[in-house]
Every structure is written in C-alpha cells, then in structure tokens.
C-alpha cells in the first residue's frame, strides 16, 4: 500500500495478514453553546440602579468534555450596568438557579466583559455564570438593547462556531 505523509514523503505500508483487523477510532468533538436567561427583561424608571439577576449557561452539546480554558465574551450595553459576584451561590432566575461563579474569572476588557474558566465541562454537561444587571440613570424610556454572549471560537476545545452566539434583549421602559 503506497502512502504520502504530510511532508510529501512517499512510503509503503504492508498489507495486514488475513487474521488482523484495522481499527479506526473516531472521537467526538467538543461543541459548546451559550444560552442566557432572565426572569424580567423590562426595567422601569423606578428600577434605576436596582440589580436583577441573569444567567449565562454554557452547554456541551456534542458528547465530548471540554478541554482547556473556556472564554465567553459579553457585550457592554450602554444603558445598563453588568456586574459579577465571584462567589458561587444562587441566581434569582427560574425561582433560584445555582451558579458556578467560583469557577469563573470576570474581567472588564474595556469594550466587553470576559468570563473565563479553566474548569472542564463534561460531556453533555454545563456551567452557569450568574450575573447582575441594572438600568443606568438618565436612560430614556423605550431604550432596548441586546446583550451579546459569545463563546470565543476554539476555546475549551470547541469545534463548532455556528452556535457560539446568543443575545439577551433588555428594555428600559
């Protein structure tokens, strides 16, 4: 059997004897996908500066554990403040959702926020980051903004970019 390797060098591989089998191992690839949830996306004028919880869930959807640091970017809306408590606890979403905040580092990168974690997500598992958001003072009514949440391509071993971006729409009424 003739072969050529990655360096364009030719060679031969002998055919296996009749009592041998060739086994090809196909492995799963990691596919991370974000989701964002919040109980009430509308902020009245009376709620200026009052924090509300929202969660960012990072799901592994292909059946292969993540590997390496997972990096998630969160856009900075101009009408709202976003903050993060580095201690795991319960986020007030869906009646109380446990988060894994202690696994994450939250960094203000100037134009966006960044969440990173070196902690692996198991096959079909997930991690939840609990964040807080509040309406800034002086924001006019009917201001609607999207908060984009993106898994950085390739981070955590992610191999599918088509599902790495979601948005959470919030409104100042």
PDB file of C-alpha atoms in Angstrom:
ATOM      1  CA  UNK A   1       0.000   0.000   0.000  1.00  0.00           C
ATOM      2  CA  UNK A   2       1.559   3.328  -1.079  1.00  0.00           C
ATOM      3  CA  UNK A   3       1.197   6.421   1.106  1.00  0.00           C
ATOM      4  CA  UNK A   4       2.383  10.029   1.183  1.00  0.00           C
ATOM      5  CA  UNK A   5       2.826  11.805   4.522  1.00  0.00           C
ATOM      6  CA  UNK A   6       2.287  15.452   5.465  1.00  0.00           C
ATOM      7  CA  UNK A   7       5.838  16.295   4.303  1.00  0.00           C
ATOM      8  CA  UNK A   8       5.117  14.799   0.864  1.00  0.00           C
ATOM      9  CA  UNK A   9       7.392  11.813   1.527  1.00  0.00           C
ATOM     10  CA  UNK A  10       6.294   8.587  -0.148  1.00  0.00           C
ATOM     11  CA  UNK A  11       6.375   5.223   1.558  1.00  0.00           C
ATOM     12  CA  UNK A  12       4.664   1.873   1.781  1.00  0.00           C
ATOM     13  CA  UNK A  13       2.618   0.118   4.392  1.00  0.00           C
ATOM     14  CA  UNK A  14       2.500  -3.651   4.249  1.00  0.00           C
ATOM     15  CA  UNK A  15      -0.946  -5.212   3.971  1.00  0.00           C
ATOM     16  CA  UNK A  16      -2.073  -6.808   7.232  1.00  0.00           C
ATOM     17  CA  UNK A  17      -2.200 -10.596   7.455  1.00  0.00           C
ATOM     18  CA  UNK A  18      -5.601 -12.189   6.953  1.00  0.00           C
ATOM     19  CA  UNK A  19      -6.141 -12.661  10.694  1.00  0.00           C
ATOM     20  CA  UNK A  20      -5.642  -8.961  11.571  1.00  0.00           C
ATOM     21  CA  UNK A  21      -8.138  -6.123  11.506  1.00  0.00           C
ATOM     22  CA  UNK A  22      -7.648  -2.396  11.123  1.00  0.00           C
ATOM     23  CA  UNK A  23      -9.493  -0.341  13.724  1.00  0.00           C
ATOM     24  CA  UNK A  24     -10.260   3.316  13.111  1.00  0.00           C
ATOM     25  CA  UNK A  25     -11.124   5.328  16.211  1.00  0.00           C
ATOM     26  CA  UNK A  26     -13.470   8.240  15.648  1.00  0.00           C
ATOM     27  CA  UNK A  27     -13.681  10.621  18.594  1.00  0.00           C
ATOM     28  CA  UNK A  28     -16.389  13.097  19.456  1.00  0.00           C
ATOM     29  CA  UNK A  29     -15.587  16.772  19.195  1.00  0.00           C
ATOM     30  CA  UNK A  30     -16.476  19.339  21.811  1.00  0.00           C
ATOM     31  CA  UNK A  31     -19.341  21.658  20.933  1.00  0.00           C
ATOM     32  CA  UNK A  32     -20.030  24.450  23.411  1.00  0.00           C
ATOM     33  CA  UNK A  33     -23.182  26.554  23.099  1.00  0.00           C
ATOM     34  CA  UNK A  34     -24.258  29.520  25.255  1.00  0.00           C
ATOM     35  CA  UNK A  35     -27.747  30.342  26.493  1.00  0.00           C
ATOM     36  CA  UNK A  36     -28.944  33.337  28.528  1.00  0.00           C
ATOM     37  CA  UNK A  37     -31.963  33.589  30.805  1.00  0.00           C
ATOM     38  CA  UNK A  38     -33.578  36.353  32.846  1.00  0.00           C
ATOM     39  CA  UNK A  39     -36.974  36.445  34.543  1.00  0.00           C
ATOM     40  CA  UNK A  40     -37.888  40.060  33.709  1.00  0.00           C
ATOM     41  CA  UNK A  41     -36.177  41.915  30.862  1.00  0.00           C
ATOM     42  CA  UNK A  42     -38.091  45.201  31.344  1.00  0.00           C
ATOM     43  CA  UNK A  43     -36.629  47.904  33.596  1.00  0.00           C
ATOM     44  CA  UNK A  44     -38.946  50.712  34.701  1.00  0.00           C
ATOM     45  CA  UNK A  45     -37.783  54.211  35.643  1.00  0.00           C
ATOM     46  CA  UNK A  46     -38.278  53.193  39.296  1.00  0.00           C
ATOM     47  CA  UNK A  47     -35.766  50.371  38.938  1.00  0.00           C
ATOM     48  CA  UNK A  48     -32.726  52.554  38.164  1.00  0.00           C
ATOM     49  CA  UNK A  49     -29.694  51.111  39.944  1.00  0.00           C
ATOM     50  CA  UNK A  50     -31.579  48.063  41.251  1.00  0.00           C
ATOM     51  CA  UNK A  51     -29.786  44.823  40.369  1.00  0.00           C
ATOM     52  CA  UNK A  52     -31.556  41.914  38.700  1.00  0.00           C
ATOM     53  CA  UNK A  53     -30.037  38.533  38.117  1.00  0.00           C
ATOM     54  CA  UNK A  54     -29.484  36.853  34.787  1.00  0.00           C
ATOM     55  CA  UNK A  55     -27.609  33.691  33.962  1.00  0.00           C
ATOM     56  CA  UNK A  56     -25.293  32.618  31.182  1.00  0.00           C
ATOM     57  CA  UNK A  57     -25.352  28.872  30.691  1.00  0.00           C
ATOM     58  CA  UNK A  58     -22.565  27.174  28.748  1.00  0.00           C
ATOM     59  CA  UNK A  59     -23.668  23.772  27.481  1.00  0.00           C
ATOM     60  CA  UNK A  60     -21.590  20.987  25.963  1.00  0.00           C
ATOM     61  CA  UNK A  61     -23.960  19.594  23.324  1.00  0.00           C
ATOM     62  CA  UNK A  62     -21.926  17.003  21.340  1.00  0.00           C
ATOM     63  CA  UNK A  63     -20.969  14.469  23.993  1.00  0.00           C
ATOM     64  CA  UNK A  64     -17.276  15.340  24.429  1.00  0.00           C
ATOM     65  CA  UNK A  65     -15.884  17.079  27.509  1.00  0.00           C
ATOM     66  CA  UNK A  66     -14.261  20.470  27.055  1.00  0.00           C
ATOM     67  CA  UNK A  67     -10.507  20.873  27.378  1.00  0.00           C
ATOM     68  CA  UNK A  68      -8.506  23.979  28.160  1.00  0.00           C
ATOM     69  CA  UNK A  69      -9.751  27.410  29.148  1.00  0.00           C
ATOM     70  CA  UNK A  70     -13.278  28.360  28.121  1.00  0.00           C
ATOM     71  CA  UNK A  71     -13.673  32.048  27.229  1.00  0.00           C
ATOM     72  CA  UNK A  72     -17.011  33.836  26.923  1.00  0.00           C
ATOM     73  CA  UNK A  73     -17.415  37.460  25.844  1.00  0.00           C
ATOM     74  CA  UNK A  74     -20.391  39.569  26.929  1.00  0.00           C
ATOM     75  CA  UNK A  75     -21.117  42.857  25.195  1.00  0.00           C
ATOM     76  CA  UNK A  76     -21.404  46.043  27.264  1.00  0.00           C
ATOM     77  CA  UNK A  77     -24.783  47.681  26.790  1.00  0.00           C
ATOM     78  CA  UNK A  78     -24.609  51.477  27.099  1.00  0.00           C
ATOM     79  CA  UNK A  79     -27.914  51.762  29.009  1.00  0.00           C
ATOM     80  CA  UNK A  80     -27.209  49.076  31.621  1.00  0.00           C
ATOM     81  CA  UNK A  81     -24.505  48.077  34.113  1.00  0.00           C
ATOM     82  CA  UNK A  82     -23.437  44.440  34.425  1.00  0.00           C
ATOM     83  CA  UNK A  83     -21.639  43.042  37.469  1.00  0.00           C
ATOM     84  CA  UNK A  84     -20.499  39.665  38.788  1.00  0.00           C
ATOM     85  CA  UNK A  85     -20.079  38.104  42.242  1.00  0.00           C
ATOM     86  CA  UNK A  86     -17.044  35.747  42.195  1.00  0.00           C
ATOM     87  CA  UNK A  87     -18.586  33.505  44.862  1.00  0.00           C
ATOM     88  CA  UNK A  88     -20.888  30.659  43.794  1.00  0.00           C
ATOM     89  CA  UNK A  89     -24.441  30.958  45.008  1.00  0.00           C
ATOM     90  CA  UNK A  90     -27.983  31.076  43.710  1.00  0.00           C
ATOM     91  CA  UNK A  91     -29.157  33.438  40.979  1.00  0.00           C
ATOM     92  CA  UNK A  92     -32.734  34.665  41.169  1.00  0.00           C
ATOM     93  CA  UNK A  93     -33.760  33.159  37.809  1.00  0.00           C
ATOM     94  CA  UNK A  94     -36.458  30.479  37.446  1.00  0.00           C
ATOM     95  CA  UNK A  95     -37.155  30.695  41.185  1.00  0.00           C
ATOM     96  CA  UNK A  96     -33.497  30.175  42.111  1.00  0.00           C
ATOM     97  CA  UNK A  97     -30.750  28.684  39.940  1.00  0.00           C
ATOM     98  CA  UNK A  98     -27.456  27.527  41.469  1.00  0.00           C
ATOM     99  CA  UNK A  99     -24.461  29.074  39.691  1.00  0.00           C
ATOM    100  CA  UNK A 100     -20.822  28.048  39.480  1.00  0.00           C
ATOM    101  CA  UNK A 101     -19.374  31.562  39.754  1.00  0.00           C
ATOM    102  CA  UNK A 102     -16.347  30.391  41.764  1.00  0.00           C
ATOM    103  CA  UNK A 103     -15.174  28.569  38.620  1.00  0.00           C
ATOM    104  CA  UNK A 104     -15.089  31.812  36.592  1.00  0.00           C
ATOM    105  CA  UNK A 105     -12.980  34.938  36.370  1.00  0.00           C
ATOM    106  CA  UNK A 106     -14.899  38.054  35.268  1.00  0.00           C
ATOM    107  CA  UNK A 107     -12.835  40.782  33.578  1.00  0.00           C
ATOM    108  CA  UNK A 108     -13.798  44.186  32.204  1.00  0.00           C
ATOM    109  CA  UNK A 109     -11.952  44.289  28.871  1.00  0.00           C
ATOM    110  CA  UNK A 110     -12.997  47.867  28.010  1.00  0.00           C
ATOM    111  CA  UNK A 111     -15.404  47.237  25.128  1.00  0.00           C
ATOM    112  CA  UNK A 112     -16.806  43.999  26.572  1.00  0.00           C
ATOM    113  CA  UNK A 113     -16.748  41.740  29.610  1.00  0.00           C
ATOM    114  CA  UNK A 114     -14.964  38.417  29.586  1.00  0.00           C
ATOM    115  CA  UNK A 115     -15.689  35.273  31.586  1.00  0.00           C
ATOM    116  CA  UNK A 116     -13.007  32.585  31.671  1.00  0.00           C
ATOM    117  CA  UNK A 117     -12.835  29.207  33.359  1.00  0.00           C
ATOM    118  CA  UNK A 118     -10.180  26.502  33.279  1.00  0.00           C
ATOM    119  CA  UNK A 119     -12.708  24.020  34.730  1.00  0.00           C
ATOM    120  CA  UNK A 120     -13.837  21.420  32.200  1.00  0.00           C
ATOM    121  CA  UNK A 121     -17.466  20.907  31.241  1.00  0.00           C
ATOM    122  CA  UNK A 122     -18.258  17.213  30.991  1.00  0.00           C
ATOM    123  CA  UNK A 123     -19.934  15.570  28.014  1.00  0.00           C
ATOM    124  CA  UNK A 124     -23.498  16.926  27.813  1.00  0.00           C
ATOM    125  CA  UNK A 125     -22.785  18.979  30.947  1.00  0.00           C
ATOM    126  CA  UNK A 126     -22.996  22.692  31.639  1.00  0.00           C
ATOM    127  CA  UNK A 127     -21.724  25.563  33.754  1.00  0.00           C
ATOM    128  CA  UNK A 128     -23.798  28.538  34.860  1.00  0.00           C
ATOM    129  CA  UNK A 129     -22.449  32.022  35.472  1.00  0.00           C
ATOM    130  CA  UNK A 130     -24.761  34.264  37.475  1.00  0.00           C
ATOM    131  CA  UNK A 131     -24.531  37.963  36.684  1.00  0.00           C
ATOM    132  CA  UNK A 132     -26.388  41.113  37.752  1.00  0.00           C
ATOM    133  CA  UNK A 133     -27.710  43.910  35.585  1.00  0.00           C
ATOM    134  CA  UNK A 134     -29.254  47.279  36.381  1.00  0.00           C
ATOM    135  CA  UNK A 135     -30.558  50.281  34.472  1.00  0.00           C
ATOM    136  CA  UNK A 136     -28.289  53.314  34.411  1.00  0.00           C
ATOM    137  CA  UNK A 137     -29.704  56.703  35.449  1.00  0.00           C
ATOM    138  CA  UNK A 138     -30.910  59.074  32.713  1.00  0.00           C
ATOM    139  CA  UNK A 139     -31.779  56.371  30.185  1.00  0.00           C
ATOM    140  CA  UNK A 140     -34.903  57.312  28.204  1.00  0.00           C
ATOM    141  CA  UNK A 141     -37.949  55.047  28.085  1.00  0.00           C
ATOM    142  CA  UNK A 142     -38.250  52.571  25.209  1.00  0.00           C
ATOM    143  CA  UNK A 143     -34.497  52.005  25.047  1.00  0.00           C
ATOM    144  CA  UNK A 144     -33.938  48.397  24.003  1.00  0.00           C
ATOM    145  CA  UNK A 145     -30.504  46.826  23.777  1.00  0.00           C
ATOM    146  CA  UNK A 146     -29.121  43.386  23.044  1.00  0.00           C
ATOM    147  CA  UNK A 147     -26.514  41.796  25.252  1.00  0.00           C
ATOM    148  CA  UNK A 148     -24.454  39.506  23.024  1.00  0.00           C
ATOM    149  CA  UNK A 149     -22.915  36.432  24.599  1.00  0.00           C
ATOM    150  CA  UNK A 150     -20.260  34.634  22.558  1.00  0.00           C
ATOM    151  CA  UNK A 151     -18.062  31.634  23.217  1.00  0.00           C
ATOM    152  CA  UNK A 152     -14.682  32.504  21.725  1.00  0.00           C
ATOM    153  CA  UNK A 153     -14.081  30.118  18.806  1.00  0.00           C
ATOM    154  CA  UNK A 154     -11.808  27.245  19.768  1.00  0.00           C
ATOM    155  CA  UNK A 155     -11.869  27.938  23.492  1.00  0.00           C
ATOM    156  CA  UNK A 156     -12.410  24.895  25.676  1.00  0.00           C
ATOM    157  CA  UNK A 157     -11.752  22.746  22.612  1.00  0.00           C
ATOM    158  CA  UNK A 158     -14.967  23.983  20.958  1.00  0.00           C
ATOM    159  CA  UNK A 159     -15.034  22.899  17.338  1.00  0.00           C
ATOM    160  CA  UNK A 160     -18.367  24.294  16.119  1.00  0.00           C
ATOM    161  CA  UNK A 161     -18.652  28.062  15.744  1.00  0.00           C
ATOM    162  CA  UNK A 162     -22.161  28.202  14.260  1.00  0.00           C
ATOM    163  CA  UNK A 163     -23.832  28.059  17.699  1.00  0.00           C
ATOM    164  CA  UNK A 164     -21.419  30.209  19.716  1.00  0.00           C
ATOM    165  CA  UNK A 165     -23.504  33.410  19.857  1.00  0.00           C
ATOM    166  CA  UNK A 166     -26.779  34.307  21.588  1.00  0.00           C
ATOM    167  CA  UNK A 167     -28.393  37.587  22.593  1.00  0.00           C
ATOM    168  CA  UNK A 168     -30.451  38.699  25.558  1.00  0.00           C
ATOM    169  CA  UNK A 169     -32.691  41.697  24.800  1.00  0.00           C
ATOM    170  CA  UNK A 170     -33.352  44.111  27.673  1.00  0.00           C
ATOM    171  CA  UNK A 171     -35.539  47.229  27.709  1.00  0.00           C
ATOM    172  CA  UNK A 172     -35.668  50.422  29.766  1.00  0.00           C
ATOM    173  CA  UNK A 173     -39.371  51.389  29.916  1.00  0.00           C
TER     174      UNK A 173
END
